mmCIF file with all atom_site columns, C-alpha atoms in Angstrom:
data_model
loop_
_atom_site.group_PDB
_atom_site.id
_atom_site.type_symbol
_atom_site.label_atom_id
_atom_site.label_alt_id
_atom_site.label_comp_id
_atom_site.label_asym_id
_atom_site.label_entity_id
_atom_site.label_seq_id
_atom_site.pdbx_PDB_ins_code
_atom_site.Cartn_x
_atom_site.Cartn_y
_atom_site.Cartn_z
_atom_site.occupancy
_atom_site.B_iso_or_equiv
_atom_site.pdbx_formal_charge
_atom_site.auth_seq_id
_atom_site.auth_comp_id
_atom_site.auth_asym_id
_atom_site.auth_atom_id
_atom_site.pdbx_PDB_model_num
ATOM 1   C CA . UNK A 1 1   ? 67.302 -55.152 -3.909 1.00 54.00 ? 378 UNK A CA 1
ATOM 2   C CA . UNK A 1 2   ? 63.784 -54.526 -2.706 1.00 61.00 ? 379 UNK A CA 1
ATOM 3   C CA . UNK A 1 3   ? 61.969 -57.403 -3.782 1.00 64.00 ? 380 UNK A CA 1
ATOM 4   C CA . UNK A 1 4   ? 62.337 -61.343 -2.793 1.00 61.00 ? 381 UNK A CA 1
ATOM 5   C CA . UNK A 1 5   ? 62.406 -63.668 -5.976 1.00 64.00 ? 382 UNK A CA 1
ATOM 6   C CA . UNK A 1 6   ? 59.714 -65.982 -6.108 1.00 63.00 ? 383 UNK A CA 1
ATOM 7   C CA . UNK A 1 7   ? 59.533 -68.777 -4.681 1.00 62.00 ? 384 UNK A CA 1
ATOM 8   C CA . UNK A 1 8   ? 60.719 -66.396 -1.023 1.00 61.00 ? 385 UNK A CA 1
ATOM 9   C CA . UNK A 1 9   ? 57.636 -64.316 -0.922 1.00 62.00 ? 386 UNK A CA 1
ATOM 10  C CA . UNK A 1 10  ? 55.707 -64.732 2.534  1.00 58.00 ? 387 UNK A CA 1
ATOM 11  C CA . UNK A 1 11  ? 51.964 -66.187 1.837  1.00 55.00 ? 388 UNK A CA 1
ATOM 12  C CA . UNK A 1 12  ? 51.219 -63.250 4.101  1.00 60.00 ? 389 UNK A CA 1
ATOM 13  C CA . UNK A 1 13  ? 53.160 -60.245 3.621  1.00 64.00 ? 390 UNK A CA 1
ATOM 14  C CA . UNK A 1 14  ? 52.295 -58.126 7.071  1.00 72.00 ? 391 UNK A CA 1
ATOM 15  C CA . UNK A 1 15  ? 52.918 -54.496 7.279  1.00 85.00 ? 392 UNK A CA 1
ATOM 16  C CA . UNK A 1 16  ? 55.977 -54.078 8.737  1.00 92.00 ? 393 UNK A CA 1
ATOM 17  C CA . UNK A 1 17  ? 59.043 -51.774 7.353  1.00 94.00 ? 394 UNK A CA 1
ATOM 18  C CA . UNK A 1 18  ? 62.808 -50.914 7.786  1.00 94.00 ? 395 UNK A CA 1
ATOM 19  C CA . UNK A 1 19  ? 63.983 -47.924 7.170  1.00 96.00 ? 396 UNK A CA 1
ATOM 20  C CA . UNK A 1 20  ? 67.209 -49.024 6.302  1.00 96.00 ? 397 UNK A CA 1
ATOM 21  C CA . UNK A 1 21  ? 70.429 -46.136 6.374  1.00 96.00 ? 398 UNK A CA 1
ATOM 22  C CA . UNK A 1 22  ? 73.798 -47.581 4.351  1.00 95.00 ? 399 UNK A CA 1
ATOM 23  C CA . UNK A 1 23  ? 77.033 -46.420 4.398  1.00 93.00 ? 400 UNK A CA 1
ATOM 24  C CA . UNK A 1 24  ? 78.558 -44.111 2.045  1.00 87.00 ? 401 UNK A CA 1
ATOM 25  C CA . UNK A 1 25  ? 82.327 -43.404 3.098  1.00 84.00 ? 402 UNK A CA 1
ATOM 26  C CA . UNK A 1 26  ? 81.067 -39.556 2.097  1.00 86.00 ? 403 UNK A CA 1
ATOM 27  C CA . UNK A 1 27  ? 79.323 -38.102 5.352  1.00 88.00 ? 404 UNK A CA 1
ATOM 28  C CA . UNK A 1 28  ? 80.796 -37.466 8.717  1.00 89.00 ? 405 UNK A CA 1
ATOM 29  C CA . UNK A 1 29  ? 79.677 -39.393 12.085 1.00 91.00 ? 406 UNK A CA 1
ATOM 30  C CA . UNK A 1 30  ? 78.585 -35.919 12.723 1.00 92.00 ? 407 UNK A CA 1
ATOM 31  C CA . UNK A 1 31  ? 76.286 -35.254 9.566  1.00 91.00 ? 408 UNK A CA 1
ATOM 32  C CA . UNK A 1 32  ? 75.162 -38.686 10.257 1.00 93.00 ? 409 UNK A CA 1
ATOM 33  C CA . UNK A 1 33  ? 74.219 -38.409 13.889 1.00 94.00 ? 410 UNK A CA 1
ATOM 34  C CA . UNK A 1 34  ? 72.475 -34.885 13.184 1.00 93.00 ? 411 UNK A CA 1
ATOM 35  C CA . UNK A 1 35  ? 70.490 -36.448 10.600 1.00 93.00 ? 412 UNK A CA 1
ATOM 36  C CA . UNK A 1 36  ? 69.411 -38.739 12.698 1.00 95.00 ? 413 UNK A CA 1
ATOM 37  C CA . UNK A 1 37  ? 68.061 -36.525 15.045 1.00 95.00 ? 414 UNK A CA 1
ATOM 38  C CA . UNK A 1 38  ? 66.170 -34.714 13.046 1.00 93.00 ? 415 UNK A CA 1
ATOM 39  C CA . UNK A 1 39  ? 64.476 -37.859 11.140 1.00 93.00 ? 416 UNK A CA 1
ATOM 40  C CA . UNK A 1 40  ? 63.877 -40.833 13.667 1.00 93.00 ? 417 UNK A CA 1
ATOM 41  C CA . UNK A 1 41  ? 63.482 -38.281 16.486 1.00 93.00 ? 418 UNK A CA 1
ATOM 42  C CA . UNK A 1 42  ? 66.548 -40.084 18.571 1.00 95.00 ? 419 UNK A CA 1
ATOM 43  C CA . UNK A 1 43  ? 68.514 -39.014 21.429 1.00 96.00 ? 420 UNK A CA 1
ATOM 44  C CA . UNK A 1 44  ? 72.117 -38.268 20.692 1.00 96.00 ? 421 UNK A CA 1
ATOM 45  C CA . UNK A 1 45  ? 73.471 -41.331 22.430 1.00 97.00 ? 422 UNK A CA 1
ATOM 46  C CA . UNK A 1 46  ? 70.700 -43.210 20.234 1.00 96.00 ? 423 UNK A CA 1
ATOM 47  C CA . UNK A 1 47  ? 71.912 -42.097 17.355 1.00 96.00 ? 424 UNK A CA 1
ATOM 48  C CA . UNK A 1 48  ? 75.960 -42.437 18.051 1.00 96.00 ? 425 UNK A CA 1
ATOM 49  C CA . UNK A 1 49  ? 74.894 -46.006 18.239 1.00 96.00 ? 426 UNK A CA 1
ATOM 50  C CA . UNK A 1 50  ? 73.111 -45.994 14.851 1.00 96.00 ? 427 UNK A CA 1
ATOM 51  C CA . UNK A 1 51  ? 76.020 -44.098 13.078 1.00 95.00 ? 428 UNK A CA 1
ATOM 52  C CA . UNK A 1 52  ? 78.697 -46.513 14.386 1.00 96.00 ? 429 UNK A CA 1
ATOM 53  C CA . UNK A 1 53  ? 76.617 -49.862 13.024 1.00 95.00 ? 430 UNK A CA 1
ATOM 54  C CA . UNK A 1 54  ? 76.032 -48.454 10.159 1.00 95.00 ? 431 UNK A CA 1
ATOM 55  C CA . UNK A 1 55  ? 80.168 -47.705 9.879  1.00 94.00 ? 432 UNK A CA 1
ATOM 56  C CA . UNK A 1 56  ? 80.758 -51.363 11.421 1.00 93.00 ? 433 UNK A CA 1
ATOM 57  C CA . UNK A 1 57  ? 78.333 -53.270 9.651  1.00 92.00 ? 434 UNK A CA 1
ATOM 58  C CA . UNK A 1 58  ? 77.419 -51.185 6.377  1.00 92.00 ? 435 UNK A CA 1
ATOM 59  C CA . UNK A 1 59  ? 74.104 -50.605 7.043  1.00 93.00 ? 436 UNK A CA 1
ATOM 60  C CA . UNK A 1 60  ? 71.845 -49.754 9.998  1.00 95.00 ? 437 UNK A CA 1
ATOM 61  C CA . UNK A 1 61  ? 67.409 -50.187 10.740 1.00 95.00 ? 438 UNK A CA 1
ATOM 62  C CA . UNK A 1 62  ? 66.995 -46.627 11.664 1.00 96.00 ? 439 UNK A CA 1
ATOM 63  C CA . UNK A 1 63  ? 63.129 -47.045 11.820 1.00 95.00 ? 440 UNK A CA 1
ATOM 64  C CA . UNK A 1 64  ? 60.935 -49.899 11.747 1.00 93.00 ? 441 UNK A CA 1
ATOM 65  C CA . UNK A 1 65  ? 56.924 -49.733 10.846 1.00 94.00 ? 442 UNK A CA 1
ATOM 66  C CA . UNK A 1 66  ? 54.031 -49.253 8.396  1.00 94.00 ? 443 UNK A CA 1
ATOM 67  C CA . UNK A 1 67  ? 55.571 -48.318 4.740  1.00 95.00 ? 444 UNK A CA 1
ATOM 68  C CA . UNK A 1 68  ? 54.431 -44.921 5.304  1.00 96.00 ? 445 UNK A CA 1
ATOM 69  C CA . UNK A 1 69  ? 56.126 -43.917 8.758  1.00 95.00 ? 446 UNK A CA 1
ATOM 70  C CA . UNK A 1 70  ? 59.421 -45.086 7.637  1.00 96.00 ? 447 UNK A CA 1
ATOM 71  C CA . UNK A 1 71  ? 58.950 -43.304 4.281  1.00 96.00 ? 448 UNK A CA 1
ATOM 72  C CA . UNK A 1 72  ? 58.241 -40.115 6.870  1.00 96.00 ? 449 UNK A CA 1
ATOM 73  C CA . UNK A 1 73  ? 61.754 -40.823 8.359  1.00 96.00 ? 450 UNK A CA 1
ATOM 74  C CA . UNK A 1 74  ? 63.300 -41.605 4.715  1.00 96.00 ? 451 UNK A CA 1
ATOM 75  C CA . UNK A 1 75  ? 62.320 -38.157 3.143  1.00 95.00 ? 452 UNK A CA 1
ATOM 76  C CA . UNK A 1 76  ? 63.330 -36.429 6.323  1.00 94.00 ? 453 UNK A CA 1
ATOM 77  C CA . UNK A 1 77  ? 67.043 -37.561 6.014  1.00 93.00 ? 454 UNK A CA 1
ATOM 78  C CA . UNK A 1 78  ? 67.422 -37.648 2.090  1.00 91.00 ? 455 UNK A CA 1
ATOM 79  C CA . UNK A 1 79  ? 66.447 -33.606 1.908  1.00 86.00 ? 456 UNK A CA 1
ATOM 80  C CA . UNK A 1 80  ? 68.387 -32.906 4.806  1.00 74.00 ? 457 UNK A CA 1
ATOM 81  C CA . UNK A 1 81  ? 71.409 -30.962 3.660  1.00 64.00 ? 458 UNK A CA 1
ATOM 82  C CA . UNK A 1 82  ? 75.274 -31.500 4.496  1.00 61.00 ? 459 UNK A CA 1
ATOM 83  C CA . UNK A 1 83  ? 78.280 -30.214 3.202  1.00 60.00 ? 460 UNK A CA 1
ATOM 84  C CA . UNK A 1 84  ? 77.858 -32.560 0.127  1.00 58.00 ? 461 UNK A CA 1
ATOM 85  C CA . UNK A 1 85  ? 75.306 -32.483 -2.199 1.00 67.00 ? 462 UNK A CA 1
ATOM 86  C CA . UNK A 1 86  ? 74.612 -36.107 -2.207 1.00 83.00 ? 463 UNK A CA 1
ATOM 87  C CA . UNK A 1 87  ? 71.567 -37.295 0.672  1.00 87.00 ? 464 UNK A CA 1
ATOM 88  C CA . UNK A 1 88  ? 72.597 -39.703 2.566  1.00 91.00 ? 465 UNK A CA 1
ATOM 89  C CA . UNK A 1 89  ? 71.693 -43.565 0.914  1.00 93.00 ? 466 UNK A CA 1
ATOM 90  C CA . UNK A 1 90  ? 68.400 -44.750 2.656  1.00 95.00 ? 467 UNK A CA 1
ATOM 91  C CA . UNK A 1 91  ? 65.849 -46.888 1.294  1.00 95.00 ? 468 UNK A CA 1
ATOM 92  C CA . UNK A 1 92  ? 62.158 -48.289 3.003  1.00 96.00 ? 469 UNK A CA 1
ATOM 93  C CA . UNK A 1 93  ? 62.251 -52.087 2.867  1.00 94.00 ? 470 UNK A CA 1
ATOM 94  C CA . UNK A 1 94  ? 60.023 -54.624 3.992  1.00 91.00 ? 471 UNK A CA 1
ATOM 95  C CA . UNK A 1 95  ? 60.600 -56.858 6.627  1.00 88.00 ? 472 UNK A CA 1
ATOM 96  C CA . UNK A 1 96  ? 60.721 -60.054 4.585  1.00 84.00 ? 473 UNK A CA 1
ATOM 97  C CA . UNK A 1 97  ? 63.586 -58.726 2.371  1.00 88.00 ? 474 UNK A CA 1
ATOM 98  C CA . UNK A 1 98  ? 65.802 -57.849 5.493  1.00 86.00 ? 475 UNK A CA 1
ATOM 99  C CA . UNK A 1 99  ? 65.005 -60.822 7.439  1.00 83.00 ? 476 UNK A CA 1
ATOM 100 C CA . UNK A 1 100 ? 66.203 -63.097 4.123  1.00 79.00 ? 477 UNK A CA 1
ATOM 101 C CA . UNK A 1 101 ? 69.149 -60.615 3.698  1.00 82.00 ? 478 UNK A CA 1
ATOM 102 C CA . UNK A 1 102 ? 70.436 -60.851 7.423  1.00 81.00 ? 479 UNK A CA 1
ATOM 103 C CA . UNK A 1 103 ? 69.760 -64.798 6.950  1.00 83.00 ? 480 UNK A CA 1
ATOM 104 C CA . UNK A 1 104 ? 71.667 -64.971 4.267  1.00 86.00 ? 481 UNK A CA 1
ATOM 105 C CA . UNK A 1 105 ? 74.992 -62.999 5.871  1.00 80.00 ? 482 UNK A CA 1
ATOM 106 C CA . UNK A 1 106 ? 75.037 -65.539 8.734  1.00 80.00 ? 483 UNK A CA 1
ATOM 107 C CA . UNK A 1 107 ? 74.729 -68.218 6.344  1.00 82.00 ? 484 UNK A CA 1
ATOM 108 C CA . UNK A 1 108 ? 77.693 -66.996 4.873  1.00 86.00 ? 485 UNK A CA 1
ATOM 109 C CA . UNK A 1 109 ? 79.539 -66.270 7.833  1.00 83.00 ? 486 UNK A CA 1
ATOM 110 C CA . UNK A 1 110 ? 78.998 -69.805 8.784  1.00 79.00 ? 487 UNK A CA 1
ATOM 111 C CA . UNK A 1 111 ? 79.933 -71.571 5.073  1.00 76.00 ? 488 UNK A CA 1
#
């Protein structure tokens, strides 16, 4: 989900962005990592990294900024092609969401 209920909404809601890239079991580390060259302009190592967290953890901040850069890097690696038809899963969040998300796994980790 994109949006925080209400009641969680920051008085003031800055301008700052994730691109956030998920895991979908379909695509290869390699379709991944070539992707992300292309999109977040990364060097290969760079991406490796971002490939593997998003394996490990299930999702991986490829890009962080204004809504429109990280929409930039979203179109970039949704229309690039692989041997499947299906993009890759990547969706432009705002920082707010993410920060409550991540909160909320540690919370959980914790409990």
């Amino acid at each position: 989900e994109s949006e925080l209920p209400l009641g969680l909404e920051p008085l003031d809601k800055g301008d700052t962005y994730y691109c956030m890239l998920f895991n979908d079991e379909v695509h290869t580390y390699e379709q991944v990592i070539l992707t992300l060259k292309k999109a977040v302009n990364c060097t290969h190592k760079e991406a490796v990294g971002y490939a593997t967290a998003v394996d490990r953890e299930g999702r991986r901040a490829v890009r962080c900024g204004d809504y429109q850069f990280c929409e930039q890097a979203k179109s970039v690696i949704m229309r690039t092609p692989g041997r499947q038809t299906k993009p890759l899963k990547v969706q432009v969040m705002h920082s707010s969401v993410v920060a409550h998300q991540c909160f909320s796994l540690r919370l959980l980790t914790w409990l």
